[in-house]
mmCIF file of C-alpha atoms and ligand atoms in Angstrom:
data_model
loop_
_atom_site.group_PDB
_atom_site.id
_atom_site.type_symbol
_atom_site.label_atom_id
_atom_site.label_comp_id
_atom_site.label_asym_id
_atom_site.label_seq_id
_atom_site.Cartn_x
_atom_site.Cartn_y
_atom_site.Cartn_z
ATOM 1 C CA MET I 1 169.475 349.429 59.575
ATOM 2 C CA ILE I 2 165.914 348.595 60.910
ATOM 3 C CA SER I 3 163.072 350.360 59.436
ATOM 4 C CA THR I 4 161.557 353.015 61.607
ATOM 5 C CA VAL I 5 158.340 350.984 61.249
ATOM 6 C CA LEU I 6 159.221 347.590 63.265
ATOM 7 C CA PRO I 7 159.596 345.146 60.351
ATOM 8 C CA THR I 8 157.160 342.244 61.379
ATOM 9 C CA TYR I 9 155.105 342.548 58.317
ATOM 10 C CA ASN I 10 156.597 341.508 54.958
ATOM 11 C CA ARG I 11 154.605 344.400 53.050
ATOM 12 C CA ALA I 12 153.737 344.367 49.388
ATOM 13 C CA PRO I 13 155.125 347.267 47.444
ATOM 14 C CA LEU I 14 151.872 348.883 47.406
ATOM 15 C CA SER I 15 150.713 351.946 49.277
ATOM 16 C CA PHE I 16 147.182 353.515 48.899
ATOM 17 C CA VAL I 17 146.070 357.107 49.173
ATOM 18 C CA LYS I 18 142.492 356.780 48.459
ATOM 19 C CA GLY I 19 139.694 353.973 48.816
ATOM 20 C CA GLU I 20 136.080 354.072 47.273
ATOM 21 C CA GLY I 21 133.868 351.324 47.903
ATOM 22 C CA SER I 22 135.492 348.182 46.588
ATOM 23 C CA TRP I 23 138.411 349.985 44.994
ATOM 24 C CA LEU I 24 141.818 351.248 46.470
ATOM 25 C CA TYR I 25 143.874 353.801 44.467
ATOM 26 C CA GLU I 26 147.841 354.228 44.458
ATOM 27 C CA ALA I 27 149.120 357.695 44.261
ATOM 28 C CA ASP I 28 150.184 357.024 40.643
ATOM 29 C CA GLY I 29 146.348 356.583 39.813
ATOM 30 C CA ARG I 30 146.442 352.846 39.555
ATOM 31 C CA ARG I 31 143.361 351.177 40.905
ATOM 32 C CA PHE I 32 143.122 347.845 42.715
ATOM 33 C CA LEU I 33 139.947 345.755 43.395
ATOM 34 C CA ASP I 34 140.024 345.133 46.876
ATOM 35 C CA LEU I 35 138.910 341.436 47.914
ATOM 36 C CA GLY I 36 140.702 341.532 51.117
ATOM 37 C CA ALA I 37 138.784 344.560 52.368
ATOM 38 C CA GLY I 38 141.557 345.235 55.216
ATOM 39 C CA ILE I 39 141.151 341.417 56.263
ATOM 40 C CA ALA I 40 137.357 341.485 56.576
ATOM 41 C CA VAL I 41 137.217 344.790 57.933
ATOM 42 C CA ASN I 42 135.740 347.239 55.384
ATOM 43 C CA THR I 43 132.271 345.640 55.634
ATOM 44 C CA LEU I 44 130.727 348.444 53.595
ATOM 45 C CA GLY I 45 133.592 349.463 51.402
ATOM 46 C CA HIS I 46 136.161 352.124 51.676
ATOM 47 C CA ALA I 47 135.135 355.613 52.744
ATOM 48 C CA ASN I 48 131.351 354.396 52.756
ATOM 49 C CA PRO I 49 129.669 357.981 52.557
ATOM 50 C CA GLU I 50 126.891 356.866 55.225
ATOM 51 C CA LEU I 51 129.756 355.802 57.793
ATOM 52 C CA ALA I 52 131.543 359.023 56.901
ATOM 53 C CA GLN I 53 128.760 360.951 57.724
ATOM 54 C CA VAL I 54 128.252 359.086 61.054
ATOM 55 C CA LEU I 55 131.993 359.448 61.797
ATOM 56 C CA LYS I 56 132.008 363.373 61.148
ATOM 57 C CA ASP I 57 128.647 364.026 62.981
ATOM 58 C CA GLN I 58 130.041 362.314 66.057
ATOM 59 C CA ALA I 59 133.603 363.867 65.671
ATOM 60 C CA ASP I 60 131.851 367.246 65.770
ATOM 61 C CA ARG I 61 130.328 366.327 69.099
ATOM 62 C CA LEU I 62 132.343 364.005 71.114
ATOM 63 C CA TRP I 63 135.367 361.711 70.444
ATOM 64 C CA HIS I 64 136.379 360.096 73.510
ATOM 65 C CA VAL I 65 135.097 359.866 77.247
ATOM 66 C CA SER I 66 136.131 357.562 79.843
ATOM 67 C CA ASN I 67 134.246 354.503 80.812
ATOM 68 C CA LEU I 68 134.111 356.048 84.264
ATOM 69 C CA TYR I 69 131.026 357.633 82.720
ATOM 70 C CA LYS I 70 128.035 356.284 80.950
ATOM 71 C CA ILE I 71 128.406 356.407 77.131
ATOM 72 C CA PRO I 72 125.066 356.421 75.216
ATOM 73 C CA ALA I 73 126.372 355.170 72.007
ATOM 74 C CA GLN I 74 127.876 352.392 73.764
ATOM 75 C CA GLU I 75 124.764 351.414 75.536
ATOM 76 C CA GLN I 76 122.736 351.721 72.312
ATOM 77 C CA LEU I 77 125.300 349.277 70.481
ATOM 78 C CA ALA I 78 125.015 346.863 73.360
ATOM 79 C CA ASP I 79 121.163 346.990 73.269
ATOM 80 C CA LYS I 80 121.121 346.276 69.737
ATOM 81 C CA LEU I 81 123.848 343.450 69.717
ATOM 82 C CA THR I 82 121.886 341.639 72.511
ATOM 83 C CA GLU I 83 118.648 342.294 70.799
ATOM 84 C CA LEU I 84 120.229 340.465 67.901
ATOM 85 C CA THR I 85 122.011 337.668 69.522
ATOM 86 C CA PHE I 86 122.094 335.133 72.289
ATOM 87 C CA ALA I 87 123.834 337.738 74.418
ATOM 88 C CA ASP I 88 122.602 339.532 77.606
ATOM 89 C CA THR I 89 125.760 341.823 77.731
ATOM 90 C CA CYS I 90 128.533 343.264 75.863
ATOM 91 C CA PHE I 91 132.102 344.423 76.836
ATOM 92 C CA PHE I 92 133.757 346.786 73.784
ATOM 93 C CA THR I 93 137.498 346.520 72.959
ATOM 94 C CA ASN I 94 139.359 348.162 70.070
ATOM 95 C CA SER I 95 140.522 344.800 68.287
ATOM 96 C CA GLY I 96 139.847 340.890 68.192
ATOM 97 C CA THR I 97 142.865 340.157 70.256
ATOM 98 C CA GLU I 98 141.454 342.305 73.333
ATOM 99 C CA ALA I 99 138.173 340.503 72.760
ATOM 100 C CA ALA I 100 139.959 337.151 73.031
ATOM 101 C CA GLU I 101 141.949 338.122 76.042
ATOM 102 C CA LEU I 102 138.504 339.057 77.887
ATOM 103 C CA ALA I 103 136.873 335.817 76.579
ATOM 104 C CA ILE I 104 139.604 333.669 78.202
ATOM 105 C CA LYS I 105 139.596 335.809 81.253
ATOM 106 C CA MET I 106 135.850 335.478 81.575
ATOM 107 C CA ALA I 107 135.573 331.765 81.084
ATOM 108 C CA ARG I 108 138.062 331.136 83.876
ATOM 109 C CA LYS I 109 136.702 333.655 86.109
ATOM 110 C CA TYR I 110 133.218 331.939 85.812
ATOM 111 C CA TRP I 111 134.429 328.930 87.196
ATOM 112 C CA TYR I 112 136.508 330.653 89.830
ATOM 113 C CA GLU I 113 133.453 332.396 91.049
ATOM 114 C CA LYS I 114 131.516 328.971 90.828
ATOM 115 C CA SER I 115 134.140 327.515 93.527
ATOM 116 C CA GLN I 116 135.665 325.446 90.661
ATOM 117 C CA PRO I 117 138.894 327.124 90.318
ATOM 118 C CA GLU I 118 140.449 324.110 88.923
ATOM 119 C CA LYS I 119 138.565 324.591 85.744
ATOM 120 C CA ILE I 120 141.130 326.752 83.661
ATOM 121 C CA GLU I 121 141.765 324.815 80.747
ATOM 122 C CA ILE I 122 140.572 326.088 77.150
ATOM 123 C CA ILE I 123 140.361 323.637 74.382
ATOM 124 C CA THR I 124 141.133 324.926 70.894
ATOM 125 C CA PHE I 125 141.788 323.577 67.606
ATOM 126 C CA ALA I 126 144.760 323.329 65.075
ATOM 127 C CA GLY I 127 144.877 326.168 62.598
ATOM 128 C CA CYS I 128 142.974 328.290 64.852
ATOM 129 C CA PHE I 129 143.990 332.160 65.157
ATOM 130 C CA HIS I 130 142.822 334.324 68.127
ATOM 131 C CA GLY I 131 145.267 337.144 67.990
ATOM 132 C CA ARG I 132 148.972 338.017 68.925
ATOM 133 C CA SER I 133 148.790 338.608 72.686
ATOM 134 C CA SER I 134 150.571 336.356 74.936
ATOM 135 C CA ALA I 135 147.119 334.615 75.754
ATOM 136 C CA ALA I 136 145.986 334.323 72.249
ATOM 137 C CA ILE I 137 149.446 332.687 70.671
ATOM 138 C CA ALA I 138 149.125 330.311 73.680
ATOM 139 C CA ALA I 139 145.599 329.562 72.629
ATOM 140 C CA SER I 140 146.719 328.882 69.049
ATOM 141 C CA GLY I 141 149.726 326.978 70.164
ATOM 142 C CA SER I 142 151.469 326.782 66.896
ATOM 143 C CA GLU I 143 155.217 327.116 66.942
ATOM 144 C CA LYS I 144 155.253 329.772 64.580
ATOM 145 C CA MET I 145 153.512 332.051 67.009
ATOM 146 C CA VAL I 146 154.891 330.823 70.135
ATOM 147 C CA LYS I 147 158.334 330.244 69.448
ATOM 148 C CA GLY I 148 160.601 332.561 71.287
ATOM 149 C CA PHE I 149 157.862 334.093 73.245
ATOM 150 C CA GLY I 150 157.975 332.020 76.379
ATOM 151 C CA PRO I 151 156.997 331.291 78.963
ATOM 152 C CA VAL I 152 153.621 330.466 77.184
ATOM 153 C CA LEU I 153 150.838 331.047 79.039
ATOM 154 C CA GLU I 154 149.318 327.866 80.568
ATOM 155 C CA GLY I 155 146.236 325.968 80.231
ATOM 156 C CA PHE I 156 145.429 325.521 76.691
ATOM 157 C CA VAL I 157 144.634 322.120 75.148
ATOM 158 C CA HIS I 158 145.318 321.916 71.526
ATOM 159 C CA LEU I 159 143.234 319.708 69.532
ATOM 160 C CA PRO I 160 143.064 318.523 65.832
ATOM 161 C CA PHE I 161 140.814 320.196 63.520
ATOM 162 C CA GLY I 162 138.126 317.785 62.191
ATOM 163 C CA GLU I 163 138.183 315.197 64.641
ATOM 164 C CA TRP I 164 135.022 316.129 66.355
ATOM 165 C CA ASP I 165 134.000 312.915 67.484
ATOM 166 C CA SER I 166 136.968 312.480 69.826
ATOM 167 C CA VAL I 167 136.558 316.019 71.330
ATOM 168 C CA ALA I 168 134.535 314.789 74.207
ATOM 169 C CA GLU I 169 137.199 312.464 75.468
ATOM 170 C CA HIS I 170 139.248 315.642 76.074
ATOM 171 C CA VAL I 171 136.799 317.540 78.207
ATOM 172 C CA THR I 172 138.071 316.754 81.844
ATOM 173 C CA ASP I 173 137.340 318.438 85.299
ATOM 174 C CA LYS I 174 139.743 321.003 84.471
ATOM 175 C CA THR I 175 138.244 322.152 81.170
ATOM 176 C CA ALA I 176 136.760 325.695 81.548
ATOM 177 C CA ALA I 177 135.802 326.384 77.921
ATOM 178 C CA ILE I 178 135.854 325.258 74.263
ATOM 179 C CA LEU I 179 137.023 327.933 72.063
ATOM 180 C CA ILE I 180 136.341 327.840 68.336
ATOM 181 C CA GLU I 181 135.983 330.097 65.164
ATOM 182 C CA PRO I 182 132.913 328.724 63.176
ATOM 183 C CA VAL I 183 134.877 329.617 60.073
ATOM 184 C CA GLN I 184 138.494 329.491 60.485
ATOM 185 C CA GLY I 185 139.968 332.637 58.766
ATOM 186 C CA GLU I 186 143.706 332.593 59.040
ATOM 187 C CA GLY I 187 143.533 328.965 58.954
ATOM 188 C CA GLY I 188 142.282 328.861 55.314
ATOM 189 C CA ILE I 189 138.659 329.205 55.344
ATOM 190 C CA ARG I 190 137.948 326.091 56.922
ATOM 191 C CA VAL I 191 134.063 326.076 57.879
ATOM 192 C CA VAL I 192 133.221 323.930 60.780
ATOM 193 C CA PRO I 193 130.428 321.598 59.879
ATOM 194 C CA ASP I 194 127.193 322.597 61.431
ATOM 195 C CA GLU I 195 126.823 319.081 63.169
ATOM 196 C CA ALA I 196 130.328 319.686 64.721
ATOM 197 C CA LEU I 197 129.283 323.003 66.260
ATOM 198 C CA ARG I 198 126.119 321.469 67.623
ATOM 199 C CA LEU I 199 128.128 318.360 69.036
ATOM 200 C CA LEU I 200 130.423 320.766 70.757
ATOM 201 C CA ARG I 201 127.311 322.642 72.320
ATOM 202 C CA GLN I 202 126.081 319.340 73.376
ATOM 203 C CA ILE I 203 129.313 318.318 74.940
ATOM 204 C CA ALA I 204 129.525 321.779 76.725
ATOM 205 C CA ASP I 205 126.373 321.345 78.302
ATOM 206 C CA GLU I 206 126.675 317.739 79.265
ATOM 207 C CA LYS I 207 130.221 317.935 80.725
ATOM 208 C CA GLY I 208 129.807 321.329 82.099
ATOM 209 C CA CYS I 209 132.111 323.722 80.271
ATOM 210 C CA LEU I 210 131.561 326.993 78.425
ATOM 211 C CA LEU I 211 131.432 327.259 74.680
ATOM 212 C CA ILE I 212 133.122 330.371 72.975
ATOM 213 C CA PHE I 213 132.977 331.444 69.336
ATOM 214 C CA ASP I 214 135.499 333.503 67.880
ATOM 215 C CA GLU I 215 133.578 335.441 65.187
ATOM 216 C CA VAL I 216 136.063 337.992 64.777
ATOM 217 C CA GLN I 217 136.718 337.433 61.246
ATOM 218 C CA CYS I 218 133.364 335.338 60.361
ATOM 219 C CA GLY I 219 130.843 337.502 62.012
ATOM 220 C CA VAL I 220 128.990 340.564 61.146
ATOM 221 C CA ALA I 221 127.141 339.276 58.135
ATOM 222 C CA ARG I 222 130.373 337.921 56.504
ATOM 223 C CA THR I 223 128.827 334.629 55.834
ATOM 224 C CA GLY I 224 125.506 335.644 54.912
ATOM 225 C CA LYS I 225 124.163 335.144 58.294
ATOM 226 C CA LEU I 226 124.438 338.061 60.914
ATOM 227 C CA PHE I 227 126.452 335.459 62.744
ATOM 228 C CA ALA I 228 128.074 332.335 61.403
ATOM 229 C CA HIS I 229 127.185 330.162 64.160
ATOM 230 C CA GLU I 230 123.344 330.737 63.104
ATOM 231 C CA TYR I 231 123.662 328.301 60.423
ATOM 232 C CA ALA I 232 124.161 325.403 63.014
ATOM 233 C CA GLY I 233 121.271 326.886 65.155
ATOM 234 C CA VAL I 234 123.162 326.757 68.227
ATOM 235 C CA THR I 235 124.561 329.508 70.492
ATOM 236 C CA PRO I 236 127.664 330.074 72.460
ATOM 237 C CA ASP I 237 128.052 331.100 76.034
ATOM 238 C CA ILE I 238 130.525 333.904 74.954
ATOM 239 C CA MET I 239 131.420 335.447 71.417
ATOM 240 C CA MET I 240 134.314 337.563 70.384
ATOM 241 C CA ILE I 241 133.710 339.958 67.506
ATOM 242 C CA ALA I 242 135.939 342.705 65.921
ATOM 243 C CA LYS I 243 136.875 343.510 62.446
ATOM 244 C CA GLY I 244 133.594 343.910 60.385
ATOM 245 C CA ILE I 245 131.822 345.450 63.288
ATOM 246 C CA GLY I 246 133.442 348.854 62.763
ATOM 247 C CA GLY I 247 133.745 348.920 59.006
ATOM 248 C CA GLY I 248 137.256 350.181 59.319
ATOM 249 C CA PHE I 249 137.092 351.812 62.625
ATOM 250 C CA PRO I 250 138.954 349.806 65.344
ATOM 251 C CA LEU I 251 136.168 348.238 67.319
ATOM 252 C CA GLY I 252 135.590 344.884 68.919
ATOM 253 C CA ALA I 253 133.420 343.416 71.510
ATOM 254 C CA VAL I 254 132.858 340.285 73.811
ATOM 255 C CA LEU I 255 129.218 339.286 73.969
ATOM 256 C CA ALA I 256 128.158 336.870 76.622
ATOM 257 C CA THR I 257 124.997 335.490 78.473
ATOM 258 C CA GLU I 258 124.270 336.872 81.653
ATOM 259 C CA ASP I 259 125.429 333.521 83.564
ATOM 260 C CA ALA I 260 128.743 333.318 81.553
ATOM 261 C CA ALA I 261 129.538 337.040 82.350
ATOM 262 C CA SER I 262 128.495 336.565 85.899
ATOM 263 C CA GLY I 263 132.106 336.754 87.261
ATOM 264 C CA MET I 264 133.003 339.793 85.587
ATOM 265 C CA THR I 265 131.937 342.340 88.323
ATOM 266 C CA ALA I 266 132.988 346.089 88.560
ATOM 267 C CA GLY I 267 136.964 346.571 88.641
ATOM 268 C CA THR I 268 137.764 342.963 87.104
ATOM 269 C CA HIS I 269 138.471 344.254 83.503
ATOM 270 C CA GLY I 270 138.724 347.595 81.939
ATOM 271 C CA SER I 271 139.804 349.473 78.625
ATOM 272 C CA THR I 272 140.707 353.177 78.333
ATOM 273 C CA TYR I 273 139.459 353.198 74.499
ATOM 274 C CA GLY I 274 137.262 350.397 74.352
ATOM 275 C CA GLY I 275 133.468 351.347 73.716
ATOM 276 C CA ASN I 276 134.437 355.091 72.888
ATOM 277 C CA PRO I 277 131.634 357.248 71.315
ATOM 278 C CA LEU I 278 133.215 357.461 67.787
ATOM 279 C CA GLY I 279 133.617 353.467 67.637
ATOM 280 C CA CYS I 280 130.321 352.872 68.854
ATOM 281 C CA ALA I 281 128.124 355.373 66.791
ATOM 282 C CA ILE I 282 129.958 353.894 63.645
ATOM 283 C CA GLY I 283 129.435 350.207 64.905
ATOM 284 C CA LEU I 284 125.790 351.041 65.569
ATOM 285 C CA LYS I 285 125.428 352.370 61.884
ATOM 286 C CA VAL I 286 127.221 349.170 60.497
ATOM 287 C CA LEU I 287 125.176 346.897 62.475
ATOM 288 C CA SER I 288 121.960 348.711 61.482
ATOM 289 C CA ILE I 289 122.708 348.155 58.037
ATOM 290 C CA VAL I 290 124.015 344.725 57.696
ATOM 291 C CA SER I 291 121.506 343.173 59.940
ATOM 292 C CA ASP I 292 118.629 344.436 57.557
ATOM 293 C CA PRO I 293 117.150 341.137 56.075
ATOM 294 C CA ALA I 294 117.063 342.872 52.727
ATOM 295 C CA PHE I 295 120.734 343.469 52.872
ATOM 296 C CA LEU I 296 121.489 339.963 54.018
ATOM 297 C CA ALA I 297 119.321 338.491 51.424
ATOM 298 C CA GLU I 298 121.268 340.820 48.657
ATOM 299 C CA LEU I 299 124.454 339.623 50.175
ATOM 300 C CA ASN I 300 123.580 335.941 49.666
ATOM 301 C CA ARG I 301 122.493 336.527 46.083
ATOM 302 C CA LYS I 302 125.841 337.852 45.318
ATOM 303 C CA ALA I 303 127.711 335.389 47.309
ATOM 304 C CA GLY I 304 125.963 332.745 45.086
ATOM 305 C CA LEU I 305 126.955 334.652 41.993
ATOM 306 C CA PHE I 306 130.673 334.882 43.044
ATOM 307 C CA ARG I 307 130.794 331.207 44.070
ATOM 308 C CA GLN I 308 129.441 330.195 40.719
ATOM 309 C CA LYS I 309 131.877 332.171 38.828
ATOM 310 C CA LEU I 310 134.773 331.066 41.339
ATOM 311 C CA GLU I 311 133.697 327.252 40.718
ATOM 312 C CA GLN I 312 134.077 328.149 36.625
ATOM 313 C CA LEU I 313 137.645 329.535 37.338
ATOM 314 C CA VAL I 314 138.722 326.510 39.398
ATOM 315 C CA ALA I 315 137.455 324.274 36.615
ATOM 316 C CA ALA I 316 139.395 326.291 34.050
ATOM 317 C CA HIS I 317 142.678 326.131 35.982
ATOM 318 C CA PRO I 318 142.832 322.617 37.308
ATOM 319 C CA ASP I 319 146.589 322.708 37.797
ATOM 320 C CA ILE I 320 146.381 325.845 40.232
ATOM 321 C CA PHE I 321 143.009 325.441 41.938
ATOM 322 C CA GLU I 322 141.662 322.629 43.970
ATOM 323 C CA GLU I 323 138.290 324.053 45.205
ATOM 324 C CA VAL I 324 136.196 326.847 46.465
ATOM 325 C CA ARG I 325 135.567 326.986 50.076
ATOM 326 C CA GLY I 326 133.858 329.072 52.506
ATOM 327 C CA GLU I 327 130.377 330.587 53.245
ATOM 328 C CA GLY I 328 128.813 333.999 51.954
ATOM 329 C CA LEU I 329 131.570 336.497 51.135
ATOM 330 C CA MET I 330 134.103 334.550 53.153
ATOM 331 C CA LEU I 331 135.507 332.488 50.342
ATOM 332 C CA GLY I 332 138.891 330.696 49.757
ATOM 333 C CA LEU I 333 140.512 329.396 46.717
ATOM 334 C CA LYS I 334 142.107 326.252 47.815
ATOM 335 C CA CYS I 335 145.461 326.324 45.472
ATOM 336 C CA LYS I 336 147.938 323.857 44.286
ATOM 337 C CA ILE I 337 150.672 326.313 44.214
ATOM 338 C CA GLY I 338 151.711 328.720 47.051
ATOM 339 C CA PRO I 339 148.910 330.946 47.567
ATOM 340 C CA ALA I 340 151.330 333.926 47.963
ATOM 341 C CA ASP I 341 152.427 333.566 44.253
ATOM 342 C CA LEU I 342 148.679 334.108 43.029
ATOM 343 C CA VAL I 343 148.184 336.971 45.474
ATOM 344 C CA ALA I 344 151.576 338.516 44.007
ATOM 345 C CA LYS I 345 150.415 337.996 40.259
ATOM 346 C CA GLY I 346 147.075 339.609 41.311
ATOM 347 C CA TYR I 347 148.858 342.886 42.221
ATOM 348 C CA ALA I 348 149.889 343.051 38.414
ATOM 349 C CA GLN I 349 146.197 342.516 37.509
ATOM 350 C CA GLY I 350 144.980 345.225 39.969
ATOM 351 C CA VAL I 351 143.330 342.900 42.288
ATOM 352 C CA LEU I 352 143.971 342.122 45.999
ATOM 353 C CA THR I 353 143.517 338.878 47.709
ATOM 354 C CA VAL I 354 144.826 337.639 51.168
ATOM 355 C CA PRO I 355 146.719 334.466 51.438
ATOM 356 C CA ALA I 356 145.979 332.078 54.477
ATOM 357 C CA ALA I 357 147.259 328.932 55.581
ATOM 358 C CA ASP I 358 146.453 325.707 54.008
ATOM 359 C CA ASN I 359 147.426 326.921 50.594
ATOM 360 C CA VAL I 360 144.172 329.171 50.386
ATOM 361 C CA VAL I 361 143.719 332.517 48.854
ATOM 362 C CA ARG I 362 141.303 334.268 50.719
ATOM 363 C CA LEU I 363 138.468 336.473 49.078
ATOM 364 C CA LEU I 364 136.757 338.679 51.576
ATOM 365 C CA PRO I 365 135.308 341.644 49.756
ATOM 366 C CA ALA I 366 133.263 344.441 50.982
ATOM 367 C CA LEU I 367 129.674 342.956 51.542
ATOM 368 C CA ASN I 368 128.043 345.489 49.303
ATOM 369 C CA ILE I 369 130.306 344.593 46.291
ATOM 370 C CA SER I 370 128.660 344.879 43.001
ATOM 371 C CA ASP I 371 127.594 342.209 40.346
ATOM 372 C CA GLU I 372 130.010 343.883 37.888
ATOM 373 C CA GLU I 373 132.747 344.195 40.457
ATOM 374 C CA ILE I 374 132.329 340.324 41.231
ATOM 375 C CA ALA I 375 132.659 339.729 37.571
ATOM 376 C CA GLU I 376 135.622 342.021 37.036
ATOM 377 C CA ALA I 377 137.145 340.466 40.253
ATOM 378 C CA VAL I 378 137.076 336.932 38.896
ATOM 379 C CA SER I 379 138.449 337.902 35.517
ATOM 380 C CA ARG I 380 141.421 339.541 37.158
ATOM 381 C CA ILE I 381 141.909 336.548 39.250
ATOM 382 C CA ASP I 382 141.833 334.339 35.955
ATOM 383 C CA ALA I 383 144.356 336.727 34.426
ATOM 384 C CA ALA I 384 146.645 336.369 37.531
ATOM 385 C CA ALA I 385 146.370 332.436 37.464
ATOM 386 C CA SER I 386 147.047 332.390 33.605
ATOM 387 C CA ALA I 387 150.285 334.446 34.308
ATOM 388 C CA LEU I 388 151.550 331.786 36.833
HETATM 389 C C1 LIG G 1 139.454 334.949 64.098
HETATM 390 C C2 LIG G 1 140.165 335.835 64.757
HETATM 391 N N1 LIG G 1 140.400 336.128 66.164
HETATM 392 C C3 LIG G 1 141.059 337.173 66.392
HETATM 393 C C4 LIG G 1 141.716 337.949 65.640
HETATM 394 C C5 LIG G 1 142.564 339.208 66.097
HETATM 395 O O1 LIG G 1 141.859 340.166 65.655
HETATM 396 P P1 LIG G 1 142.858 341.562 65.853
HETATM 397 O O2 LIG G 1 143.759 341.620 64.934
HETATM 398 O O3 LIG G 1 141.831 342.814 65.586
HETATM 399 O O4 LIG G 1 143.454 341.717 67.062
HETATM 400 C C6 LIG G 1 141.629 337.822 64.339
HETATM 401 C C7 LIG G 1 142.455 338.720 63.341
HETATM 402 O O5 LIG G 1 142.745 338.115 62.224
HETATM 403 C C8 LIG G 1 140.884 336.588 63.878
HETATM 404 O O6 LIG G 1 140.825 336.366 62.450
#
């Protein structure tokens, strides 16, 4: 008999009743060091007191109002996001997938309004992940995601990951945009080199298409800069964010330049919940904390420590690990074994990690994880590796 919860996940036999900082607690009292953070969501740990206070204060005042009205918390968050980034304008969503939907619509509408309606193609890269909607699975193009869900939305051109020098050849009169994650998450913590991001910007400018960055997983301080593309020193025309910005509350956004957003006039897009007062109040608090240079400096110090310990771990288990990958606190252990085996052994050691493609185990802790917790995390992964 089918479970009452649609069985689209292979769930681990764990269920948590409480979270505190980097720790999750089972009903029986067992505690787990959480290096998944809800897949890069719980930016400031579980039940962060500062965020909880913002949530409670806002909940006592106003939860939801329609986007038919002005929403001050939404305006403040948009002001702050545009102040801190390339963007001139933001649209708020509840998830990364919804942000992907709008980014794709925005790129196509841009060219339609510029009297170039033939420009509808979006270039994406193997291993990418932009969500599970019909447009997002078409963007990924992987058989695993699209099989059985046809007809697949047209207009996506899938290129190999890493062959940056040949991208320009595939940009045609029909290309509306190039869409890329500066660091692939689900694809296995694959960092796009800075030179490659700069090359994509140059191609977009020279050939006349938009550049879209999906920073749903790698954004919001995860990599040690507020946004991962800052390392490359180039900016996109459109950017999707979600996950980390809400610190655990469902919140996402599309950020865009005034020009890129010019086709999105009143009535062209909408959302009942996107940009609601609760989400935006929390997002504003998260952003104000993680954008503080002192917070980012501390994050980078800790990321250096974590990475150093992981390099030692890899050296100690050459039969299990190949390398450490990633940037900041978006780290991956490339394995020589199936990553799911290591993740499962981790459960027995009280440590939660997340598998990804390309034989990678992801480590995406809360950005305020302590030095002691980092040491504890590595020793628990070490024990899990030894048990394999
Ligand atoms: C890069 C990227 N884009 C989009 C998404 C989809 O986000 P959501 O699951 O919030 O819809 C994800 C989720 O893992 C992601 O990692």
